[in-house]
Every structure is written in C-alpha cells, then in structure tokens.
PDB file of C-alpha atoms and ligand atoms in Angstrom:
ATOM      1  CA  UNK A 234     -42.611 211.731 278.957  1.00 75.00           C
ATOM      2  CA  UNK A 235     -41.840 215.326 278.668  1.00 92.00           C
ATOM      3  CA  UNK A 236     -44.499 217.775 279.762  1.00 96.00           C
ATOM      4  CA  UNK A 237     -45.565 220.755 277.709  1.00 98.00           C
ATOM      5  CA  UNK A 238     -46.724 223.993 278.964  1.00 98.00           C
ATOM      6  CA  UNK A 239     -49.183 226.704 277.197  1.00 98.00           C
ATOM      7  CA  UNK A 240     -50.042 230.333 278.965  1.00 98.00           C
ATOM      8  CA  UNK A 241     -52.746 231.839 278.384  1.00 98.00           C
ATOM      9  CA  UNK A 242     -53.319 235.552 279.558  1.00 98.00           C
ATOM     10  CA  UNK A 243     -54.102 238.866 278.165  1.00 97.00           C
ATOM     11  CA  UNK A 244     -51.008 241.022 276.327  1.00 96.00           C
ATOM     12  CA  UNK A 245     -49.774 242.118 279.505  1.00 96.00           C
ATOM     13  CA  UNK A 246     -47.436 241.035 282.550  1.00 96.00           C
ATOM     14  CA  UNK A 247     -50.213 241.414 285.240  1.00 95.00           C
ATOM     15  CA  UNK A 248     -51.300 238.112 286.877  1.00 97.00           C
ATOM     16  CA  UNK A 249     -49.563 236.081 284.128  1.00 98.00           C
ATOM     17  CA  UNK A 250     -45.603 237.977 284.547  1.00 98.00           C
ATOM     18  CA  UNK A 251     -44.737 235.654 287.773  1.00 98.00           C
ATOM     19  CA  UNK A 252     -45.307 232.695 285.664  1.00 99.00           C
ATOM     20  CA  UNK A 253     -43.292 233.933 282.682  1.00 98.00           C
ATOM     21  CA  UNK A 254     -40.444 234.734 285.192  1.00 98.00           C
ATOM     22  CA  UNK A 255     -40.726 231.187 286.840  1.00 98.00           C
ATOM     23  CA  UNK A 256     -40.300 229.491 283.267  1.00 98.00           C
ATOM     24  CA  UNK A 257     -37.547 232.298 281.829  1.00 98.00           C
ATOM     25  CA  UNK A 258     -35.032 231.361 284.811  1.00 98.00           C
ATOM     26  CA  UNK A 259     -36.325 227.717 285.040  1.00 98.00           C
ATOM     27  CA  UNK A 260     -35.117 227.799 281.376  1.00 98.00           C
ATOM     28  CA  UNK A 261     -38.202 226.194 280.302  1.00 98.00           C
ATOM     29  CA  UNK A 262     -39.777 226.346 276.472  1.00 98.00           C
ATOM     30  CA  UNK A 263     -43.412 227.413 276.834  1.00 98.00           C
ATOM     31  CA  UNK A 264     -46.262 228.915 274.419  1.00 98.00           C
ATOM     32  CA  UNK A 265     -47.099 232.463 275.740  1.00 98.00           C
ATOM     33  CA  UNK A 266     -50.273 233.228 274.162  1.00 98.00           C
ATOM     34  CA  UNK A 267     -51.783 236.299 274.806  1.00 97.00           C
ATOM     35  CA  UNK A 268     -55.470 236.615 273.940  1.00 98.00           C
ATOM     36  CA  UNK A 269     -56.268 239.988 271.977  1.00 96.00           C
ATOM     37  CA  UNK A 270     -59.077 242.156 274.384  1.00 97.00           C
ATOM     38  CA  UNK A 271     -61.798 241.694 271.237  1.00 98.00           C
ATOM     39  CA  UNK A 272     -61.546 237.807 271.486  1.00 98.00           C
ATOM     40  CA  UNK A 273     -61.720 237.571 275.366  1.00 98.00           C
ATOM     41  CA  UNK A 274     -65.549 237.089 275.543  1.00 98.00           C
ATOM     42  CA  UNK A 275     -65.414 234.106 273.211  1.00 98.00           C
ATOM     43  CA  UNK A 276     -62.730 232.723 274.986  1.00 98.00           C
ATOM     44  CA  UNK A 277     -63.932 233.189 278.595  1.00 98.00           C
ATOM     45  CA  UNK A 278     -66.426 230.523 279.055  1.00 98.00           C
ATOM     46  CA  UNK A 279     -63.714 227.752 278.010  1.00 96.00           C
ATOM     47  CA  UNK A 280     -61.737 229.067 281.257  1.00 98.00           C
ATOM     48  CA  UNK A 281     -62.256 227.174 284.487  1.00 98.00           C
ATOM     49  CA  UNK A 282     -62.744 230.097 286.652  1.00 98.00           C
ATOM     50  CA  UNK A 283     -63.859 232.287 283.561  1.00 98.00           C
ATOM     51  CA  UNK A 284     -60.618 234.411 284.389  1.00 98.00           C
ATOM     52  CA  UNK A 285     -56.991 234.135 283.433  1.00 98.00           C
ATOM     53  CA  UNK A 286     -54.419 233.310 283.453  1.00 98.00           C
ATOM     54  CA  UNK A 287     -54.619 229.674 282.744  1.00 98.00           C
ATOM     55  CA  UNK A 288     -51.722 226.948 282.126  1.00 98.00           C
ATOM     56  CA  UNK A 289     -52.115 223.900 279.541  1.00 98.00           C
ATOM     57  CA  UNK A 290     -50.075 220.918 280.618  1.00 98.00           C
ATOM     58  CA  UNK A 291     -50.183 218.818 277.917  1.00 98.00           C
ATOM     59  CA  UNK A 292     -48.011 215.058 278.881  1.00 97.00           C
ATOM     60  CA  UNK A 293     -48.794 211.819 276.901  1.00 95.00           C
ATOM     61  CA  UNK A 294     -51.954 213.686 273.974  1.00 95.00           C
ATOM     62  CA  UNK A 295     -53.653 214.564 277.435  1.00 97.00           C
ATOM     63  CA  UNK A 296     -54.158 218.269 278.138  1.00 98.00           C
ATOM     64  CA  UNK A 297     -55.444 219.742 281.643  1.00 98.00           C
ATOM     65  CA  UNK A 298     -56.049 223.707 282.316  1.00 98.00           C
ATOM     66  CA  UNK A 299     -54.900 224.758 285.064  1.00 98.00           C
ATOM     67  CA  UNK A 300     -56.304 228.361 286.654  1.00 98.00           C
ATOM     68  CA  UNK A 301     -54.929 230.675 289.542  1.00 98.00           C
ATOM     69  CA  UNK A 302     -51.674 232.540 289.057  1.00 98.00           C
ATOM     70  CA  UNK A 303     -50.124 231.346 292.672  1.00 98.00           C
ATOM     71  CA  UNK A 304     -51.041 227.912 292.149  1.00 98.00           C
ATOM     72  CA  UNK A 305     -49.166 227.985 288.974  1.00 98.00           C
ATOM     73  CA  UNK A 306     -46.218 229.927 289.894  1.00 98.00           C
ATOM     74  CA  UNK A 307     -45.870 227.764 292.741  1.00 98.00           C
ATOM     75  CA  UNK A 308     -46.268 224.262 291.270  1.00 98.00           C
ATOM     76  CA  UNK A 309     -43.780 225.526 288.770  1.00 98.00           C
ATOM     77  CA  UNK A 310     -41.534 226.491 290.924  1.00 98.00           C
ATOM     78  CA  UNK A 311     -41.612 223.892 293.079  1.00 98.00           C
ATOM     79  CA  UNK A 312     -40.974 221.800 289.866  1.00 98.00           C
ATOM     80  CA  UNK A 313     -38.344 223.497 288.461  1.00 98.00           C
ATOM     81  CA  UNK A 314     -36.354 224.122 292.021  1.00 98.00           C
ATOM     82  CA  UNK A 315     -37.064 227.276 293.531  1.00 98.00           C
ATOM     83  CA  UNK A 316     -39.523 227.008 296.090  1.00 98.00           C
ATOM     84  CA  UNK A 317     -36.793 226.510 298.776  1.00 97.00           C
ATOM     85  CA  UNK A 318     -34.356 223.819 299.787  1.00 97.00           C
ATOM     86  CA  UNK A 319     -36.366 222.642 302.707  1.00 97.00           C
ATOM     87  CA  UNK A 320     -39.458 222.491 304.081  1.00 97.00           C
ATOM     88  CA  UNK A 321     -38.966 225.456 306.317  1.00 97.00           C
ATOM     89  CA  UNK A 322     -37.841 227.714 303.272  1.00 97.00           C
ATOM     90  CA  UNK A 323     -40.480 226.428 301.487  1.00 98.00           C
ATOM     91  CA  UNK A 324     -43.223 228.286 304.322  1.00 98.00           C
ATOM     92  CA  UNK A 325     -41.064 231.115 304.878  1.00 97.00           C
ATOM     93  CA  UNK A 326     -41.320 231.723 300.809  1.00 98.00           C
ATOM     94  CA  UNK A 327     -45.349 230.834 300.737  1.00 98.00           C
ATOM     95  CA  UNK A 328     -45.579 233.299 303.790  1.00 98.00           C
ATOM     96  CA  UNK A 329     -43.667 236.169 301.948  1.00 98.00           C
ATOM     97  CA  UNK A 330     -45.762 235.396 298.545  1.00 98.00           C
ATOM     98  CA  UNK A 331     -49.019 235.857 301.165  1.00 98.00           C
ATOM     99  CA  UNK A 332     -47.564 239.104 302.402  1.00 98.00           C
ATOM    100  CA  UNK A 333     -47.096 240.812 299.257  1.00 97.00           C
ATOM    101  CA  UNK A 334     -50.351 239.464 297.982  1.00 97.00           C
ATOM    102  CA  UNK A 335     -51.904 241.356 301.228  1.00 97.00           C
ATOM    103  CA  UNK A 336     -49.179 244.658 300.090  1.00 97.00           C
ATOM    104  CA  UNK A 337     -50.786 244.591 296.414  1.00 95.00           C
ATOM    105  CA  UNK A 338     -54.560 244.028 297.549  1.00 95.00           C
ATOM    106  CA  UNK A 339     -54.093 247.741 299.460  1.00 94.00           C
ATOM    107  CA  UNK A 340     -52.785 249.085 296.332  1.00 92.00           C
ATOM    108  CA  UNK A 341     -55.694 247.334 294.360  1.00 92.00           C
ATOM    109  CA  UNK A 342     -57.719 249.728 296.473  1.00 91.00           C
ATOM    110  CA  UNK A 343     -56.314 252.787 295.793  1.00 89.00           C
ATOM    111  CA  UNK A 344     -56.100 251.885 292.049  1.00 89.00           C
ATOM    112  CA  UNK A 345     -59.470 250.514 291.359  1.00 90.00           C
ATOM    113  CA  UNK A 346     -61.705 252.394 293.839  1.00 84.00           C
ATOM    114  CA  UNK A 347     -64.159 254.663 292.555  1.00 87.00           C
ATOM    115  CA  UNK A 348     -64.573 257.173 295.363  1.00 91.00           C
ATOM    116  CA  UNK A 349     -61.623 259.400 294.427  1.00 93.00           C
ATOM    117  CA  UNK A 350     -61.705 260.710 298.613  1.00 93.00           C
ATOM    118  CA  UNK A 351     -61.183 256.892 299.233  1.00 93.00           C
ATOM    119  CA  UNK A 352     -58.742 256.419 296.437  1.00 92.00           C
ATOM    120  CA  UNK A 353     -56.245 259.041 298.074  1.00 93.00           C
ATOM    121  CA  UNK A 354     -56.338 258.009 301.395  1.00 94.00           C
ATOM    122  CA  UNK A 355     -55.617 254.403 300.394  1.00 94.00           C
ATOM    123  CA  UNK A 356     -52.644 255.654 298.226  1.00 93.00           C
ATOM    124  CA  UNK A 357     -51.400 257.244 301.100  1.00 94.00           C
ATOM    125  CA  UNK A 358     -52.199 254.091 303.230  1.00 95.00           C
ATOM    126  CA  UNK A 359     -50.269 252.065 300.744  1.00 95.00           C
ATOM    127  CA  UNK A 360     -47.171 254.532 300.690  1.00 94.00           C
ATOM    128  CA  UNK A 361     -46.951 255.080 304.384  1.00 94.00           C
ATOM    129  CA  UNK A 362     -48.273 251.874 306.269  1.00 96.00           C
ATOM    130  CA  UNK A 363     -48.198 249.286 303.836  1.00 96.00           C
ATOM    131  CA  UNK A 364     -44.887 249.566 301.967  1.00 96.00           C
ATOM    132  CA  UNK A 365     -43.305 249.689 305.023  1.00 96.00           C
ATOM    133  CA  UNK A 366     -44.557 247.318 307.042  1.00 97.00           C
ATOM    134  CA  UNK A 367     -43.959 244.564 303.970  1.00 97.00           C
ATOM    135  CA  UNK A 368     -40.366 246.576 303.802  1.00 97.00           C
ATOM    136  CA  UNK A 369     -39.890 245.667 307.749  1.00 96.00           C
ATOM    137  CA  UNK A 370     -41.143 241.985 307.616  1.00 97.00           C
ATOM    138  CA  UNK A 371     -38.619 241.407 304.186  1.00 97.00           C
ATOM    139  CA  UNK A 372     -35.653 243.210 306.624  1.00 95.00           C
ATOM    140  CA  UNK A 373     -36.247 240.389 309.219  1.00 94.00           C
ATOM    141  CA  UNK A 374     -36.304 237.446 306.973  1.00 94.00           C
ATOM    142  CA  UNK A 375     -33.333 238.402 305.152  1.00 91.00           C
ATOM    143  CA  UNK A 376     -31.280 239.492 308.470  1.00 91.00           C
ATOM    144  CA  UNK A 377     -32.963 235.766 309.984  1.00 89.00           C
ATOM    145  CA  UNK A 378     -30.939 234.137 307.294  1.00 86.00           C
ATOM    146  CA  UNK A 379     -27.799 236.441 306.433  1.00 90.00           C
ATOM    147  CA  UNK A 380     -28.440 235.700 302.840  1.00 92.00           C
ATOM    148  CA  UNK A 381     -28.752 238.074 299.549  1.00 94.00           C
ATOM    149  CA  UNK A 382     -31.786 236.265 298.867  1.00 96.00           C
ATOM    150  CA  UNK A 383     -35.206 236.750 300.302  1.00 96.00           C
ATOM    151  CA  UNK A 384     -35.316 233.614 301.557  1.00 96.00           C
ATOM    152  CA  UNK A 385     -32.325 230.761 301.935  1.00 94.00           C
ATOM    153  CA  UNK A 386     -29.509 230.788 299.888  1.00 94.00           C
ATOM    154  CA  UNK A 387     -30.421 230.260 296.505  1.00 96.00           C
ATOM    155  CA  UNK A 388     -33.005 232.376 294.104  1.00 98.00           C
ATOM    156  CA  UNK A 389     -36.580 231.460 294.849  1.00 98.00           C
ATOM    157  CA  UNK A 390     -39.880 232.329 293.587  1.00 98.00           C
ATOM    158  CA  UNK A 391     -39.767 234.768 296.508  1.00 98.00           C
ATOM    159  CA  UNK A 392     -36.993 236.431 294.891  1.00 98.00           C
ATOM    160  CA  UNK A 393     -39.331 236.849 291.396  1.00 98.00           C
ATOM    161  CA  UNK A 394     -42.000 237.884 293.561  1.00 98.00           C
ATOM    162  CA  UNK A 395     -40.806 240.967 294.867  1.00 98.00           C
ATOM    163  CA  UNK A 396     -39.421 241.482 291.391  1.00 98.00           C
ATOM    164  CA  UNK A 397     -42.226 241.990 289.791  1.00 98.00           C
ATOM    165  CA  UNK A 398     -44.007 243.990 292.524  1.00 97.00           C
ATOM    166  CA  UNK A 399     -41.315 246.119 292.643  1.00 96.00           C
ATOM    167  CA  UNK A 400     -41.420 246.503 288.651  1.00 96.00           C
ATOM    168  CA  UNK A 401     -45.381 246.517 288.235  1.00 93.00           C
ATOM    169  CA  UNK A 402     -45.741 249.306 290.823  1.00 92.00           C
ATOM    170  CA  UNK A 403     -43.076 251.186 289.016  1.00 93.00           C
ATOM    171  CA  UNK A 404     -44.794 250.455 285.413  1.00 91.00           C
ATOM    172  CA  UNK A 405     -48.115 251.644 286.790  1.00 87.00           C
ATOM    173  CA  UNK A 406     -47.152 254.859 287.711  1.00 88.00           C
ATOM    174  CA  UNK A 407     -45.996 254.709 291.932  1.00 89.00           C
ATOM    175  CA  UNK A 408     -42.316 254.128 291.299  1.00 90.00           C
ATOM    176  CA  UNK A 409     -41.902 257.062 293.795  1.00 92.00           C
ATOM    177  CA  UNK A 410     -42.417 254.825 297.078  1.00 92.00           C
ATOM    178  CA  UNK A 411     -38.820 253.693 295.921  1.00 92.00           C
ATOM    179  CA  UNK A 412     -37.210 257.088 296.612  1.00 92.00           C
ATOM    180  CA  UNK A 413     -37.972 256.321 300.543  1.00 88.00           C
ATOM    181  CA  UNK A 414     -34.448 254.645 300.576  1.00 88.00           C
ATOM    182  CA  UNK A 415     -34.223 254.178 304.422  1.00 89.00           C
ATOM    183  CA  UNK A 416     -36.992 251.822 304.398  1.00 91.00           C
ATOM    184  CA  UNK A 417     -37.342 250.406 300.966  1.00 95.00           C
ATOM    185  CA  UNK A 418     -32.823 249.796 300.529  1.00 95.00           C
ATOM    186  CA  UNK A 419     -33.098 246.172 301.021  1.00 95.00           C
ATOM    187  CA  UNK A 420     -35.615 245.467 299.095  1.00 96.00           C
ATOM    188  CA  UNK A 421     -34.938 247.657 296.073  1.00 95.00           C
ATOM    189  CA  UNK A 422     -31.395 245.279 296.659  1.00 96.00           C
ATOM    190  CA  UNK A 423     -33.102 242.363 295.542  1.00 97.00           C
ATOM    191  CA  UNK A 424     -34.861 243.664 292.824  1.00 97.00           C
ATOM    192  CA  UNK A 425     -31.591 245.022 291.397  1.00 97.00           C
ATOM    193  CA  UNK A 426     -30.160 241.989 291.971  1.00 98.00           C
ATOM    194  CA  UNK A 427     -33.145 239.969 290.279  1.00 98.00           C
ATOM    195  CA  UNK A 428     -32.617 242.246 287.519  1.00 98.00           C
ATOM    196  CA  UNK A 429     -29.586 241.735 286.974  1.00 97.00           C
ATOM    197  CA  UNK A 430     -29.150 237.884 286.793  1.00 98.00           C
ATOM    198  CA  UNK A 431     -28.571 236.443 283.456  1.00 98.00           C
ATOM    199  CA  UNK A 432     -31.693 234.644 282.728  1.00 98.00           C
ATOM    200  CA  UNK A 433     -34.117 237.342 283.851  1.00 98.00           C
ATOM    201  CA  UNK A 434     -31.984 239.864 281.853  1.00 98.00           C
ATOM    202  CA  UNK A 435     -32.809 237.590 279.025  1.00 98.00           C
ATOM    203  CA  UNK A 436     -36.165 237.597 279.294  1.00 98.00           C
ATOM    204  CA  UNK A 437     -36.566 241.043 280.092  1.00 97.00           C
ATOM    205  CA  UNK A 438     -34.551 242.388 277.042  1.00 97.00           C
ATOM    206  CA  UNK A 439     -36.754 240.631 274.694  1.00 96.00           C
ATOM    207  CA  UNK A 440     -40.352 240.651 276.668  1.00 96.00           C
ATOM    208  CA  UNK A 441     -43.403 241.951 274.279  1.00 93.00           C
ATOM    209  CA  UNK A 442     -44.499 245.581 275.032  1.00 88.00           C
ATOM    210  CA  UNK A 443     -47.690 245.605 276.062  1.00 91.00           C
ATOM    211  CA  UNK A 444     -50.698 247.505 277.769  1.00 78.00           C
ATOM    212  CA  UNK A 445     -49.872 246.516 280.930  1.00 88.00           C
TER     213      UNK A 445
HETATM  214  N1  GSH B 584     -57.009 234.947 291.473  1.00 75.75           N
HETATM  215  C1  GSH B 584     -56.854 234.938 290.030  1.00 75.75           C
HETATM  216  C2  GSH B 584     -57.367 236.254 289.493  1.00 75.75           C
HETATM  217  C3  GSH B 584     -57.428 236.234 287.994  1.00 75.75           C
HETATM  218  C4  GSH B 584     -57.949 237.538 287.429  1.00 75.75           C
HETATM  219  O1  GSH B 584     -58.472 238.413 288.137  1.00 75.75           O
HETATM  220  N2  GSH B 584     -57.844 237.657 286.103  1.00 75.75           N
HETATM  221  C5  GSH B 584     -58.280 238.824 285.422  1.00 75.75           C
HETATM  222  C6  GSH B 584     -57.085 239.484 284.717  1.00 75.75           C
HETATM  223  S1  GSH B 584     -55.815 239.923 285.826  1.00 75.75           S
HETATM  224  C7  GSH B 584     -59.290 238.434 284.358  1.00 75.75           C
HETATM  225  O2  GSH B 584     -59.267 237.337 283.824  1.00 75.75           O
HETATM  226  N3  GSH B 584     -60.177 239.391 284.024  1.00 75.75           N
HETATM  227  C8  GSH B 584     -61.146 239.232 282.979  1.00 75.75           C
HETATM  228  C9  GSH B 584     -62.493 238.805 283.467  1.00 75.75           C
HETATM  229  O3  GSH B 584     -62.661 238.519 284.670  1.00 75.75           O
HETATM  230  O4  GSH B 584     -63.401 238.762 282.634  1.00 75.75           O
HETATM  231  C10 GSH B 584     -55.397 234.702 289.650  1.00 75.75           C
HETATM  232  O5  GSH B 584     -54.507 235.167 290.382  1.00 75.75           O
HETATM  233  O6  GSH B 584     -55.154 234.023 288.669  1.00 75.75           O
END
C-alpha cells in the first residue's frame, strides 16, 4: 500500500526547503502545509519535539509524525534513490550533509547572536574560515570522484544540500561570499547546475513566497 506524506512547517523554506526539494525531484505528491505564525502555539504541543518541521506518513489509516529535518530528508532520500549508489557514497554524502550543518551553525552565530562585537567577528569567521574550508573539503570530494556531482555520479541529496545553502545564504542577505570565485567556483557549479535541472526548475518556478 501506497504511503502518503504531509509537511508541516512554518511559510518558509528554512528547515523544511531540503525536504520539499527531496520530494520535488523524487517526483513525489505531498501536502505542504505551512502553519500561519498566530496558530503555532496551539499547534506546538501536538509536535514531538515541540519544533518543526514534522512529516505525516500516513500507510494503511495509520499515521506516524515524524520530527528532525535530516532524518527526514534522509529517509526520503534514501527512499526515493538519492542517498548514493553504495554504501561508501552513502557516508561520503552523510559526511558532506554533517559538514555543511557545522558551515551553517557558524553562520547561525553571526545571525542570531546578540552581542553585535560578537556578531561581526563571526560574520567575518564565517566569510573567511568557514566558507572556505567547507569550499576546500567539497573541491576534494568532487576531484576524489571526477564527477559533476558532489558525490558519485548521479544527483544526491548532497547535491540539494548545497543547493539550498547556497540559495538560503543568498536569500538572507550574504550572497556576497559568492563573489570570492577562486574559492567558492566549484561549488557555485553545482548549485547552477542544481538549478538548472528540470525538476528543481519546476519546483522553484512555482514555490510560495514567503518570509523566509
Ligand atoms: N533540529 C531540528 C530543529 C527544528 C527547529 O529549530 N525548528 C524551528 C523552526 S526552524 C521551530 O520549530 N521553532 C519554533 C519553536 O521552537 O517554537 C530540525 O532540524 O528539524
């Protein structure tokens, strides 16, 4: 029996944009609902983890919840065929999702952090050390494998990954680490290449504004 799939996040691409970009190329039907701000406390204590997003897998009148935005993008992915060929692709893309997770927790702290001394010299952190150094690591996977992909020779959830980071640091305002082109050319590659595959383009032309 065919499984059905409800997410559940705020109106805006955030934690929930992987997951929409897993099911858009998977070619997968799926509810997006996207809880308005003013109903979020009502809704919050139904959540597992009091956070979203959250999936609803709904096979044979039984539904589950499902929290944590890697654990979803990755059971997805591995579902619908791009977590890797092989085992070894399969690490090499959970190691690059780790990396970038590490690459967006410096930015978190020059976004979110309240002394604005602090703030700056994590911005510049995040410009000059950590950019790079994810920029360096991404140069020796993909040289590793001789392959336009991140990882292997086929689109993977790696692929989407570095998609969106590239994208939601340009949407929040930092799109000028891009205009180092010596060390960022590979990467901003892939994210033109992401772009410009057929089902992402799809998605992307008709994806809801939102506030973030
Ligand atoms: N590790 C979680 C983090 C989820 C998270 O921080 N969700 C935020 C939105 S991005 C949230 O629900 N905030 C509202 C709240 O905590 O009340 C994930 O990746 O899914």
């Amino acid at each position: 029996m065919a499984e059905q799939y409800k997410l559940t996040y705020f109106n805006g691409r955030g934690a929930g944009e992987i997951i929409r970009l897993v099911f858009a190329v998977a070619g997968q039907q799926y509810e997006d609902e996207r809880v308005p701000r003013d109903q979020w406390p009502q809704r919050k204590p139904d959540m597992p983890m009091q956070q979203m997003p959250v999936l609803t897998i709904t096979k044979g009148g039984k539904s589950t919840v499902f929290c944590q935005s890697g654990a979803i993008s990755k059971h997805l992915a591995r579902k619908f065929g791009l977590f890797g060929s092989n085992e070894t692709e399969a690490f090499l893309i959970d190691e690059m999702l780790e990396s970038l997770g590490d690459t967006m927790r410096d930015l978190q702290k020059a976004m979110f952090g309240t002394d604005e001394n602090q703030k700056k010299e994590s911005m510049k952190n995040f410009k000059e050390t950590s950019v790079p150094r994810f920029c360096r690591f991404f140069n020796l996977r993909q040289k590793e494998f001789g392959s336009k992909y991140a990882i292997g020779e086929k689109l993977s959830l790696a692929d989407l990954s570095v998609f969106n980071f590239v994208d939601q640091i340009t949407r929040r305002g930092f799109g000028d680490v891009w205009d180092n082109k010596p060390v960022v050319k590979e990467l901003y590659e892939l994210f033109e290449l992401v772009q410009s595959d057929s089902r992402v383009k799809t998605w992307l032309d008709k994806r809801p504004d939102s506030e973030f």
